[in-house]
Amino acid sequence: MTLDHDPEPTAPDRGAARRVPRWRLLVLGGTAEARALAAAVVARPDVAVVSSLAGRVADPRLPVGEVRIGGFGGPAGLAAWLAEHRIHAVVDATHPYAARMRVSGIEAAATAGVPHLRLERPGWTAQPGDRWHRVPDLPAAVAALPSLGRRVLLTTGRQSLAAFAPLADLWFLARVVDAPDEPVPAHVRLLRSRGPYTVDGETDLIREHRIDVVVTKDSGGALTEAKLTAARRLDLPVLMIDRPAPATPPATVTTVDDAVRWLDRHLPVG
Ligand code: NAP
């Protein structure tokens, strides 16, 4: 049967008002955990999630829900943004090495008077057979590297290339998501790629380029862990740059489930 007139208007949806989100959450993102948290929270119709990305990567993996891209202009800019967008809670799920954003999130949330949580995955733990050399920061890694090897798999990201470039006696296979803006010197070969990686793939890469030392941040997580297993199998040293330690650590959880439980307490359902 076809209708030659509009069907009866449906009764007003009394649930509609209830579906307008009561809470607004900002997730500072750029990590798998941030995407997983956004995916978990969109299941709550009373919470609107806005995920924020720095805009460093040309083709970022996007979380579900609303996304904004670009810096806020420091802690004051972020505090103003929180007020303007009526944000009720902030979860900072940025990468463990995004030290400036972490401080900015803490200060801005305090200024805006909204609860703040840090979601940070645990770092990696050495296993029997590992030959890890831990250093506190990038300058210490640059100083230590010549004593550990000559052919380097460098996985610390585009922003650290300039620090290693003066080590012209070494050869680098520098794995990056996006190429740096500046040309790289002849002793640095760029490998553009993005994880996850497999142990067999990492083992082949190390063998193919006759790598004798791996340099990494202690990023933690499964997506980029295979290089550590490959280095252990091949009995190679790993130069591991420690995480920057915040002066005053914020309230922190290490899993998305715990972050969801924190949100249930601070943005109660109903
Ligand atoms: P950073 O040094 O702590 O941040 C520098 C500035 O970039 C911040 O002050 C902020 O600018 C802006 N910013 C950073 N994260 C942002 C976000 N999620 N949303 C909006 N603005 C952001 O950070 P980074 O080490 O450059 O990392 C940038 C992004 O890449 C982070 O989101 C992080 O999660 C992701 N990431 C970093 C690494 C790493 O090894 N560092 C690895 C994987 C992914 P304003 O001060 O103007 O607000």
PDB file of C-alpha atoms and ligand atoms in Angstrom:
ATOM      1  CA  MET A   1       0.000   0.000   0.000  1.00  0.00           C
ATOM      2  CA  THR A   2       1.217   3.495  -0.793  1.00  0.00           C
ATOM      3  CA  LEU A   3       0.255   6.610   1.096  1.00  0.00           C
ATOM      4  CA  ASP A   4      -0.817   9.728  -0.760  1.00  0.00           C
ATOM      5  CA  HIS A   5      -0.500  11.834   2.306  1.00  0.00           C
ATOM      6  CA  ASP A   6       1.977  12.189   5.090  1.00  0.00           C
ATOM      7  CA  PRO A   7       1.588   9.547   7.728  1.00  0.00           C
ATOM      8  CA  GLU A   8       0.323  10.589  11.100  1.00  0.00           C
ATOM      9  CA  PRO A   9       3.054  12.398  12.924  1.00  0.00           C
ATOM     10  CA  THR A  10       4.485  10.118  15.528  1.00  0.00           C
ATOM     11  CA  ALA A  11       3.937  10.953  19.153  1.00  0.00           C
ATOM     12  CA  PRO A  12       6.677  13.164  20.608  1.00  0.00           C
ATOM     13  CA  ASP A  13       9.577  11.022  21.703  1.00  0.00           C
ATOM     14  CA  ARG A  14       9.568  11.452  25.447  1.00  0.00           C
ATOM     15  CA  GLY A  15      13.021   9.855  25.593  1.00  0.00           C
ATOM     16  CA  ALA A  16      14.538  12.562  23.392  1.00  0.00           C
ATOM     17  CA  ALA A  17      15.152  15.008  26.203  1.00  0.00           C
ATOM     18  CA  ARG A  18      16.856  12.319  28.190  1.00  0.00           C
ATOM     19  CA  ARG A  19      19.161  11.556  25.264  1.00  0.00           C
ATOM     20  CA  VAL A  20      20.655  15.050  25.280  1.00  0.00           C
ATOM     21  CA  PRO A  21      23.984  14.389  26.941  1.00  0.00           C
ATOM     22  CA  ARG A  22      24.126  15.692  30.452  1.00  0.00           C
ATOM     23  CA  TRP A  23      27.886  15.507  30.713  1.00  0.00           C
ATOM     24  CA  ARG A  24      30.716  16.610  28.441  1.00  0.00           C
ATOM     25  CA  LEU A  25      34.052  14.812  28.625  1.00  0.00           C
ATOM     26  CA  LEU A  26      37.351  15.879  27.059  1.00  0.00           C
ATOM     27  CA  VAL A  27      39.797  13.087  26.219  1.00  0.00           C
ATOM     28  CA  LEU A  28      43.314  14.298  25.456  1.00  0.00           C
ATOM     29  CA  GLY A  29      44.303  11.694  22.912  1.00  0.00           C
ATOM     30  CA  GLY A  30      46.774  10.433  20.368  1.00  0.00           C
ATOM     31  CA  THR A  31      47.026   6.895  21.760  1.00  0.00           C
ATOM     32  CA  ALA A  32      45.274   3.546  21.407  1.00  0.00           C
ATOM     33  CA  GLU A  33      44.043   3.918  24.999  1.00  0.00           C
ATOM     34  CA  ALA A  34      42.428   7.271  24.190  1.00  0.00           C
ATOM     35  CA  ARG A  35      40.602   5.733  21.232  1.00  0.00           C
ATOM     36  CA  ALA A  36      39.498   2.770  23.336  1.00  0.00           C
ATOM     37  CA  LEU A  37      38.211   5.099  26.049  1.00  0.00           C
ATOM     38  CA  ALA A  38      36.220   7.177  23.553  1.00  0.00           C
ATOM     39  CA  ALA A  39      34.745   3.957  22.149  1.00  0.00           C
ATOM     40  CA  ALA A  40      33.791   2.790  25.638  1.00  0.00           C
ATOM     41  CA  VAL A  41      32.193   6.075  26.668  1.00  0.00           C
ATOM     42  CA  VAL A  42      30.083   6.643  23.547  1.00  0.00           C
ATOM     43  CA  ALA A  43      27.966   3.754  24.820  1.00  0.00           C
ATOM     44  CA  ARG A  44      26.710   6.157  27.524  1.00  0.00           C
ATOM     45  CA  PRO A  45      24.037   8.405  25.957  1.00  0.00           C
ATOM     46  CA  ASP A  46      24.341  10.872  28.842  1.00  0.00           C
ATOM     47  CA  VAL A  47      28.003  11.648  28.042  1.00  0.00           C
ATOM     48  CA  ALA A  48      29.263  13.571  25.007  1.00  0.00           C
ATOM     49  CA  VAL A  49      32.908  12.785  24.323  1.00  0.00           C
ATOM     50  CA  VAL A  50      35.262  15.207  22.611  1.00  0.00           C
ATOM     51  CA  SER A  51      38.673  13.770  21.741  1.00  0.00           C
ATOM     52  CA  SER A  52      41.559  16.122  21.136  1.00  0.00           C
ATOM     53  CA  LEU A  53      44.575  15.435  18.919  1.00  0.00           C
ATOM     54  CA  ALA A  54      47.711  17.527  18.561  1.00  0.00           C
ATOM     55  CA  GLY A  55      47.719  17.355  14.763  1.00  0.00           C
ATOM     56  CA  ARG A  56      51.286  16.045  14.499  1.00  0.00           C
ATOM     57  CA  VAL A  57      50.413  13.122  12.242  1.00  0.00           C
ATOM     58  CA  ALA A  58      49.203  13.749   8.692  1.00  0.00           C
ATOM     59  CA  ASP A  59      46.723  10.860   8.684  1.00  0.00           C
ATOM     60  CA  PRO A  60      45.836  10.166  12.313  1.00  0.00           C
ATOM     61  CA  ARG A  61      43.834   7.216  13.536  1.00  0.00           C
ATOM     62  CA  LEU A  62      40.614   8.855  14.621  1.00  0.00           C
ATOM     63  CA  PRO A  63      38.559   7.917  17.661  1.00  0.00           C
ATOM     64  CA  VAL A  64      34.799   7.553  17.480  1.00  0.00           C
ATOM     65  CA  GLY A  65      32.785  10.591  18.529  1.00  0.00           C
ATOM     66  CA  GLU A  66      33.626  14.250  18.181  1.00  0.00           C
ATOM     67  CA  VAL A  67      37.244  15.135  17.412  1.00  0.00           C
ATOM     68  CA  ARG A  68      39.080  18.444  17.545  1.00  0.00           C
ATOM     69  CA  ILE A  69      42.636  18.906  16.303  1.00  0.00           C
ATOM     70  CA  GLY A  70      45.407  21.319  17.283  1.00  0.00           C
ATOM     71  CA  GLY A  71      46.971  22.849  20.384  1.00  0.00           C
ATOM     72  CA  PHE A  72      44.956  24.920  22.862  1.00  0.00           C
ATOM     73  CA  GLY A  73      47.576  27.569  23.507  1.00  0.00           C
ATOM     74  CA  GLY A  74      49.034  26.297  26.774  1.00  0.00           C
ATOM     75  CA  PRO A  75      47.295  25.761  30.118  1.00  0.00           C
ATOM     76  CA  ALA A  76      45.443  29.084  30.010  1.00  0.00           C
ATOM     77  CA  GLY A  77      44.137  28.364  26.519  1.00  0.00           C
ATOM     78  CA  LEU A  78      42.976  24.913  27.558  1.00  0.00           C
ATOM     79  CA  ALA A  79      41.314  26.253  30.718  1.00  0.00           C
ATOM     80  CA  ALA A  80      39.396  28.778  28.610  1.00  0.00           C
ATOM     81  CA  TRP A  81      38.429  26.029  26.159  1.00  0.00           C
ATOM     82  CA  LEU A  82      37.119  23.834  28.987  1.00  0.00           C
ATOM     83  CA  ALA A  83      34.935  26.660  30.248  1.00  0.00           C
ATOM     84  CA  GLU A  84      33.727  27.675  26.799  1.00  0.00           C
ATOM     85  CA  HIS A  85      32.760  24.094  25.918  1.00  0.00           C
ATOM     86  CA  ARG A  86      31.253  23.386  29.342  1.00  0.00           C
ATOM     87  CA  ILE A  87      33.457  20.355  29.943  1.00  0.00           C
ATOM     88  CA  HIS A  88      32.728  18.404  33.128  1.00  0.00           C
ATOM     89  CA  ALA A  89      35.800  16.134  33.267  1.00  0.00           C
ATOM     90  CA  VAL A  90      39.166  15.671  31.559  1.00  0.00           C
ATOM     91  CA  VAL A  91      40.931  12.386  30.928  1.00  0.00           C
ATOM     92  CA  ASP A  92      44.485  12.846  29.733  1.00  0.00           C
ATOM     93  CA  ALA A  93      45.280   9.735  27.726  1.00  0.00           C
ATOM     94  CA  THR A  94      48.157  11.243  25.764  1.00  0.00           C
ATOM     95  CA  HIS A  95      51.351   9.314  25.155  1.00  0.00           C
ATOM     96  CA  PRO A  96      53.620   8.784  28.184  1.00  0.00           C
ATOM     97  CA  TYR A  97      56.205  11.122  26.582  1.00  0.00           C
ATOM     98  CA  ALA A  98      53.797  13.984  25.859  1.00  0.00           C
ATOM     99  CA  ALA A  99      55.101  15.817  28.926  1.00  0.00           C
ATOM    100  CA  ARG A 100      53.937  19.344  28.077  1.00  0.00           C
ATOM    101  CA  MET A 101      50.387  18.341  27.359  1.00  0.00           C
ATOM    102  CA  ARG A 102      50.261  16.401  30.616  1.00  0.00           C
ATOM    103  CA  VAL A 103      51.207  19.463  32.663  1.00  0.00           C
ATOM    104  CA  SER A 104      48.840  21.614  30.656  1.00  0.00           C
ATOM    105  CA  GLY A 105      45.946  19.229  31.316  1.00  0.00           C
ATOM    106  CA  ILE A 106      46.559  19.171  35.060  1.00  0.00           C
ATOM    107  CA  GLU A 107      46.821  22.957  35.363  1.00  0.00           C
ATOM    108  CA  ALA A 108      43.868  23.703  33.097  1.00  0.00           C
ATOM    109  CA  ALA A 109      41.552  21.255  34.851  1.00  0.00           C
ATOM    110  CA  ALA A 110      42.491  22.795  38.209  1.00  0.00           C
ATOM    111  CA  THR A 111      41.810  26.302  36.871  1.00  0.00           C
ATOM    112  CA  ALA A 112      38.478  25.251  35.391  1.00  0.00           C
ATOM    113  CA  GLY A 113      37.547  23.310  38.536  1.00  0.00           C
ATOM    114  CA  VAL A 114      36.826  20.031  36.766  1.00  0.00           C
ATOM    115  CA  PRO A 115      38.046  16.559  37.767  1.00  0.00           C
ATOM    116  CA  HIS A 116      41.109  15.280  35.954  1.00  0.00           C
ATOM    117  CA  LEU A 117      42.449  11.779  35.434  1.00  0.00           C
ATOM    118  CA  ARG A 118      45.597  10.524  33.780  1.00  0.00           C
ATOM    119  CA  LEU A 119      45.258   7.279  31.795  1.00  0.00           C
ATOM    120  CA  GLU A 120      48.731   5.916  31.162  1.00  0.00           C
ATOM    121  CA  ARG A 121      49.618   2.416  30.089  1.00  0.00           C
ATOM    122  CA  PRO A 122      52.382   0.698  32.077  1.00  0.00           C
ATOM    123  CA  GLY A 123      55.915   0.705  30.739  1.00  0.00           C
ATOM    124  CA  TRP A 124      57.684  -2.451  29.597  1.00  0.00           C
ATOM    125  CA  THR A 125      59.394  -4.864  31.980  1.00  0.00           C
ATOM    126  CA  ALA A 126      62.710  -6.509  31.150  1.00  0.00           C
ATOM    127  CA  GLN A 127      62.689 -10.283  30.874  1.00  0.00           C
ATOM    128  CA  PRO A 128      65.481 -12.818  31.263  1.00  0.00           C
ATOM    129  CA  GLY A 129      67.806 -12.483  28.281  1.00  0.00           C
ATOM    130  CA  ASP A 130      67.079  -8.802  27.719  1.00  0.00           C
ATOM    131  CA  ARG A 131      70.092  -6.500  27.440  1.00  0.00           C
ATOM    132  CA  TRP A 132      68.448  -3.183  28.233  1.00  0.00           C
ATOM    133  CA  HIS A 133      70.361  -0.038  29.064  1.00  0.00           C
ATOM    134  CA  ARG A 134      68.061   2.476  30.700  1.00  0.00           C
ATOM    135  CA  VAL A 135      68.821   6.180  30.415  1.00  0.00           C
ATOM    136  CA  PRO A 136      66.820   9.044  31.916  1.00  0.00           C
ATOM    137  CA  ASP A 137      66.336  11.178  28.824  1.00  0.00           C
ATOM    138  CA  LEU A 138      67.211  11.894  25.209  1.00  0.00           C
ATOM    139  CA  PRO A 139      70.588  13.634  25.819  1.00  0.00           C
ATOM    140  CA  ALA A 140      71.700  10.667  27.932  1.00  0.00           C
ATOM    141  CA  ALA A 141      70.661   8.313  25.134  1.00  0.00           C
ATOM    142  CA  VAL A 142      72.711  10.271  22.591  1.00  0.00           C
ATOM    143  CA  ALA A 143      75.716  10.138  24.934  1.00  0.00           C
ATOM    144  CA  ALA A 144      75.386   6.383  25.588  1.00  0.00           C
ATOM    145  CA  LEU A 145      74.599   5.147  22.094  1.00  0.00           C
ATOM    146  CA  PRO A 146      78.139   5.051  20.527  1.00  0.00           C
ATOM    147  CA  SER A 147      79.265   2.615  23.230  1.00  0.00           C
ATOM    148  CA  LEU A 148      76.463   0.154  22.383  1.00  0.00           C
ATOM    149  CA  GLY A 149      76.515  -0.265  18.603  1.00  0.00           C
ATOM    150  CA  ARG A 150      77.124   1.170  15.129  1.00  0.00           C
ATOM    151  CA  ARG A 151      73.984   0.292  13.183  1.00  0.00           C
ATOM    152  CA  VAL A 152      70.921   1.593  14.968  1.00  0.00           C
ATOM    153  CA  LEU A 153      67.212   0.883  14.715  1.00  0.00           C
ATOM    154  CA  LEU A 154      65.884   4.212  15.986  1.00  0.00           C
ATOM    155  CA  THR A 155      62.222   4.113  17.024  1.00  0.00           C
ATOM    156  CA  THR A 156      61.961   7.245  19.145  1.00  0.00           C
ATOM    157  CA  GLY A 157      60.044   9.292  16.595  1.00  0.00           C
ATOM    158  CA  ARG A 158      60.566  12.103  14.169  1.00  0.00           C
ATOM    159  CA  GLN A 159      60.999  14.753  16.848  1.00  0.00           C
ATOM    160  CA  SER A 160      64.123  13.062  18.253  1.00  0.00           C
ATOM    161  CA  LEU A 161      66.006  12.707  14.954  1.00  0.00           C
ATOM    162  CA  ALA A 162      67.827  16.024  15.270  1.00  0.00           C
ATOM    163  CA  ALA A 163      69.333  14.950  18.600  1.00  0.00           C
ATOM    164  CA  PHE A 164      70.895  11.792  17.106  1.00  0.00           C
ATOM    165  CA  ALA A 165      71.934  13.299  13.753  1.00  0.00           C
ATOM    166  CA  PRO A 166      75.322  14.615  15.036  1.00  0.00           C
ATOM    167  CA  LEU A 167      76.404  10.969  15.642  1.00  0.00           C
ATOM    168  CA  ALA A 168      77.763  10.785  12.091  1.00  0.00           C
ATOM    169  CA  ASP A 169      79.931   7.682  12.744  1.00  0.00           C
ATOM    170  CA  LEU A 170      76.785   5.626  13.302  1.00  0.00           C
ATOM    171  CA  TRP A 171      74.216   4.483  10.756  1.00  0.00           C
ATOM    172  CA  PHE A 172      70.513   4.861  11.575  1.00  0.00           C
ATOM    173  CA  LEU A 173      67.389   3.185  10.322  1.00  0.00           C
ATOM    174  CA  ALA A 174      64.903   5.712  11.683  1.00  0.00           C
ATOM    175  CA  ARG A 175      61.331   4.444  11.769  1.00  0.00           C
ATOM    176  CA  VAL A 176      58.822   7.301  11.684  1.00  0.00           C
ATOM    177  CA  VAL A 177      55.120   7.748  11.000  1.00  0.00           C
ATOM    178  CA  ASP A 178      55.659  10.935   8.982  1.00  0.00           C
ATOM    179  CA  ALA A 179      58.910  12.181   7.464  1.00  0.00           C
ATOM    180  CA  PRO A 180      60.469  15.204   9.181  1.00  0.00           C
ATOM    181  CA  ASP A 181      60.168  18.580   7.485  1.00  0.00           C
ATOM    182  CA  GLU A 182      63.949  18.928   7.175  1.00  0.00           C
ATOM    183  CA  PRO A 183      66.053  16.627   4.956  1.00  0.00           C
ATOM    184  CA  VAL A 184      67.966  13.985   6.930  1.00  0.00           C
ATOM    185  CA  PRO A 185      71.752  13.446   6.650  1.00  0.00           C
ATOM    186  CA  ALA A 186      73.234  10.588   4.607  1.00  0.00           C
ATOM    187  CA  HIS A 187      73.841   8.348   7.636  1.00  0.00           C
ATOM    188  CA  VAL A 188      70.102   8.327   8.453  1.00  0.00           C
ATOM    189  CA  ARG A 189      67.690   6.260   6.400  1.00  0.00           C
ATOM    190  CA  LEU A 190      64.006   6.899   6.993  1.00  0.00           C
ATOM    191  CA  LEU A 191      61.531   4.059   7.172  1.00  0.00           C
ATOM    192  CA  ARG A 192      57.985   5.359   7.164  1.00  0.00           C
ATOM    193  CA  SER A 193      55.669   2.978   8.911  1.00  0.00           C
ATOM    194  CA  ARG A 194      53.176   2.634  11.712  1.00  0.00           C
ATOM    195  CA  GLY A 195      52.627  -0.395  13.933  1.00  0.00           C
ATOM    196  CA  PRO A 196      51.525  -2.839  15.053  1.00  0.00           C
ATOM    197  CA  TYR A 197      54.575  -4.976  14.342  1.00  0.00           C
ATOM    198  CA  THR A 198      55.249  -8.703  14.584  1.00  0.00           C
ATOM    199  CA  VAL A 199      58.267 -10.404  16.105  1.00  0.00           C
ATOM    200  CA  ASP A 200      59.074 -12.119  12.807  1.00  0.00           C
ATOM    201  CA  GLY A 201      58.801  -8.837  10.930  1.00  0.00           C
ATOM    202  CA  GLU A 202      61.039  -7.042  13.418  1.00  0.00           C
ATOM    203  CA  THR A 203      63.563  -9.886  13.347  1.00  0.00           C
ATOM    204  CA  ASP A 204      63.709  -9.729   9.543  1.00  0.00           C
ATOM    205  CA  LEU A 205      64.103  -5.949   9.605  1.00  0.00           C
ATOM    206  CA  ILE A 206      66.960  -6.116  12.106  1.00  0.00           C
ATOM    207  CA  ARG A 207      68.746  -8.842  10.135  1.00  0.00           C
ATOM    208  CA  GLU A 208      68.221  -7.189   6.759  1.00  0.00           C
ATOM    209  CA  HIS A 209      69.844  -3.951   7.927  1.00  0.00           C
ATOM    210  CA  ARG A 210      72.476  -5.627  10.136  1.00  0.00           C
ATOM    211  CA  ILE A 211      71.206  -3.633  13.110  1.00  0.00           C
ATOM    212  CA  ASP A 212      73.304  -4.049  16.250  1.00  0.00           C
ATOM    213  CA  VAL A 213      71.397  -1.808  18.705  1.00  0.00           C
ATOM    214  CA  VAL A 214      67.755  -0.765  19.134  1.00  0.00           C
ATOM    215  CA  VAL A 215      66.800   2.613  20.595  1.00  0.00           C
ATOM    216  CA  THR A 216      63.318   3.073  22.010  1.00  0.00           C
ATOM    217  CA  LYS A 217      61.184   4.997  24.437  1.00  0.00           C
ATOM    218  CA  ASP A 218      59.535   2.976  27.208  1.00  0.00           C
ATOM    219  CA  SER A 219      56.192   3.431  25.511  1.00  0.00           C
ATOM    220  CA  GLY A 220      54.667   0.208  26.809  1.00  0.00           C
ATOM    221  CA  GLY A 221      51.760  -1.610  25.214  1.00  0.00           C
ATOM    222  CA  ALA A 222      51.532  -4.468  22.756  1.00  0.00           C
ATOM    223  CA  LEU A 223      51.515  -2.587  19.458  1.00  0.00           C
ATOM    224  CA  THR A 224      55.265  -1.864  19.321  1.00  0.00           C
ATOM    225  CA  GLU A 225      56.607  -4.444  21.745  1.00  0.00           C
ATOM    226  CA  ALA A 226      57.780  -6.931  19.095  1.00  0.00           C
ATOM    227  CA  LYS A 227      61.101  -5.114  18.567  1.00  0.00           C
ATOM    228  CA  LEU A 228      62.034  -5.945  22.163  1.00  0.00           C
ATOM    229  CA  THR A 229      61.313  -9.644  21.679  1.00  0.00           C
ATOM    230  CA  ALA A 230      63.267  -9.618  18.417  1.00  0.00           C
ATOM    231  CA  ALA A 231      66.219  -7.887  20.112  1.00  0.00           C
ATOM    232  CA  ARG A 232      66.167 -10.502  22.899  1.00  0.00           C
ATOM    233  CA  ARG A 233      66.123 -13.350  20.376  1.00  0.00           C
ATOM    234  CA  LEU A 234      69.021 -11.828  18.461  1.00  0.00           C
ATOM    235  CA  ASP A 235      70.907 -10.956  21.677  1.00  0.00           C
ATOM    236  CA  LEU A 236      71.047  -7.233  20.823  1.00  0.00           C
ATOM    237  CA  PRO A 237      71.323  -4.357  23.282  1.00  0.00           C
ATOM    238  CA  VAL A 238      68.332  -2.045  23.666  1.00  0.00           C
ATOM    239  CA  LEU A 239      68.796   1.561  24.692  1.00  0.00           C
ATOM    240  CA  MET A 240      65.613   2.414  26.595  1.00  0.00           C
ATOM    241  CA  ILE A 241      64.795   6.050  27.314  1.00  0.00           C
ATOM    242  CA  ASP A 242      62.843   6.376  30.554  1.00  0.00           C
ATOM    243  CA  ARG A 243      59.545   8.205  30.772  1.00  0.00           C
ATOM    244  CA  PRO A 244      59.590  11.805  31.882  1.00  0.00           C
ATOM    245  CA  ALA A 245      58.506  11.872  35.513  1.00  0.00           C
ATOM    246  CA  PRO A 246      55.993  14.579  36.424  1.00  0.00           C
ATOM    247  CA  ALA A 247      56.898  16.759  39.412  1.00  0.00           C
ATOM    248  CA  THR A 248      53.506  16.033  40.968  1.00  0.00           C
ATOM    249  CA  PRO A 249      51.904  12.915  39.509  1.00  0.00           C
ATOM    250  CA  PRO A 250      48.170  13.334  38.927  1.00  0.00           C
ATOM    251  CA  ALA A 251      45.583  10.712  39.843  1.00  0.00           C
ATOM    252  CA  THR A 252      46.429   7.945  37.395  1.00  0.00           C
ATOM    253  CA  VAL A 253      44.955   4.686  36.153  1.00  0.00           C
ATOM    254  CA  THR A 254      46.593   2.253  33.753  1.00  0.00           C
ATOM    255  CA  THR A 255      43.591   0.660  32.058  1.00  0.00           C
ATOM    256  CA  VAL A 256      40.605   1.879  30.082  1.00  0.00           C
ATOM    257  CA  ASP A 257      38.279  -0.109  32.371  1.00  0.00           C
ATOM    258  CA  ASP A 258      39.569   1.790  35.400  1.00  0.00           C
ATOM    259  CA  ALA A 259      39.121   5.084  33.558  1.00  0.00           C
ATOM    260  CA  VAL A 260      35.505   4.149  32.787  1.00  0.00           C
ATOM    261  CA  ARG A 261      34.931   3.338  36.477  1.00  0.00           C
ATOM    262  CA  TRP A 262      36.415   6.728  37.426  1.00  0.00           C
ATOM    263  CA  LEU A 263      34.047   8.417  34.980  1.00  0.00           C
ATOM    264  CA  ASP A 264      31.063   6.537  36.400  1.00  0.00           C
ATOM    265  CA  ARG A 265      31.931   8.041  39.780  1.00  0.00           C
ATOM    266  CA  HIS A 266      32.540  11.605  38.556  1.00  0.00           C
ATOM    267  CA  LEU A 267      29.850  11.743  35.853  1.00  0.00           C
ATOM    268  CA  PRO A 268      27.155   9.585  37.443  1.00  0.00           C
ATOM    269  CA  VAL A 269      24.486   7.999  35.288  1.00  0.00           C
ATOM    270  CA  GLY A 270      20.990   9.333  35.735  1.00  0.00           C
TER     271      GLY A 270
HETATM  272  P1  NAP B   1      53.804  17.499  24.015  1.00  0.00           P
HETATM  273  O1  NAP B   1      55.233  17.811  23.737  1.00  0.00           O
HETATM  274  O2  NAP B   1      53.416  17.191  25.399  1.00  0.00           O
HETATM  275  O3  NAP B   1      52.854  18.640  23.494  1.00  0.00           O
HETATM  276  C1  NAP B   1      53.295  19.804  22.851  1.00  0.00           C
HETATM  277  C2  NAP B   1      52.099  20.657  22.568  1.00  0.00           C
HETATM  278  O4  NAP B   1      51.280  20.022  21.558  1.00  0.00           O
HETATM  279  C3  NAP B   1      51.183  20.833  23.755  1.00  0.00           C
HETATM  280  O5  NAP B   1      51.656  21.830  24.607  1.00  0.00           O
HETATM  281  C4  NAP B   1      49.869  21.147  23.074  1.00  0.00           C
HETATM  282  O6  NAP B   1      49.859  22.475  22.552  1.00  0.00           O
HETATM  283  C5  NAP B   1      49.906  20.249  21.869  1.00  0.00           C
HETATM  284  N1  NAP B   1      49.265  18.952  22.144  1.00  0.00           N
HETATM  285  C6  NAP B   1      49.848  17.791  22.545  1.00  0.00           C
HETATM  286  N2  NAP B   1      48.949  16.820  22.647  1.00  0.00           N
HETATM  287  C7  NAP B   1      47.768  17.374  22.330  1.00  0.00           C
HETATM  288  C8  NAP B   1      46.444  16.868  22.241  1.00  0.00           C
HETATM  289  N3  NAP B   1      46.162  15.565  22.486  1.00  0.00           N
HETATM  290  N4  NAP B   1      45.458  17.723  21.875  1.00  0.00           N
HETATM  291  C9  NAP B   1      45.732  19.016  21.596  1.00  0.00           C
HETATM  292  N5  NAP B   1      46.967  19.561  21.648  1.00  0.00           N
HETATM  293  C10 NAP B   1      47.963  18.732  21.999  1.00  0.00           C
HETATM  294  O7  NAP B   1      53.331  16.267  23.084  1.00  0.00           O
HETATM  295  P2  NAP B   1      54.092  15.487  21.913  1.00  0.00           P
HETATM  296  O8  NAP B   1      55.097  14.594  22.535  1.00  0.00           O
HETATM  297  O9  NAP B   1      54.485  16.469  20.852  1.00  0.00           O
HETATM  298  O10 NAP B   1      52.885  14.583  21.402  1.00  0.00           O
HETATM  299  C11 NAP B   1      51.870  15.153  20.608  1.00  0.00           C
HETATM  300  C12 NAP B   1      50.732  14.153  20.480  1.00  0.00           C
HETATM  301  O11 NAP B   1      51.214  12.953  19.890  1.00  0.00           O
HETATM  302  C13 NAP B   1      50.088  13.783  21.800  1.00  0.00           C
HETATM  303  O12 NAP B   1      48.697  13.887  21.644  1.00  0.00           O
HETATM  304  C14 NAP B   1      50.513  12.362  22.062  1.00  0.00           C
HETATM  305  O13 NAP B   1      49.509  11.609  22.693  1.00  0.00           O
HETATM  306  C15 NAP B   1      50.830  11.842  20.666  1.00  0.00           C
HETATM  307  N6  NAP B   1      51.963  10.913  20.655  1.00  0.00           N
HETATM  308  C16 NAP B   1      53.161  11.295  21.163  1.00  0.00           C
HETATM  309  C17 NAP B   1      54.205  10.392  21.161  1.00  0.00           C
HETATM  310  C18 NAP B   1      55.542  10.755  21.744  1.00  0.00           C
HETATM  311  O14 NAP B   1      56.446   9.907  21.725  1.00  0.00           O
HETATM  312  N7  NAP B   1      55.724  11.946  22.294  1.00  0.00           N
HETATM  313  C19 NAP B   1      54.024   9.116  20.619  1.00  0.00           C
HETATM  314  C20 NAP B   1      52.777   8.758  20.108  1.00  0.00           C
HETATM  315  C21 NAP B   1      51.753   9.669  20.122  1.00  0.00           C
HETATM  316  P3  NAP B   1      49.216  23.698  23.365  1.00  0.00           P
HETATM  317  O15 NAP B   1      50.170  23.985  24.465  1.00  0.00           O
HETATM  318  O16 NAP B   1      49.108  24.771  22.340  1.00  0.00           O
HETATM  319  O17 NAP B   1      47.877  23.245  23.890  1.00  0.00           O
END
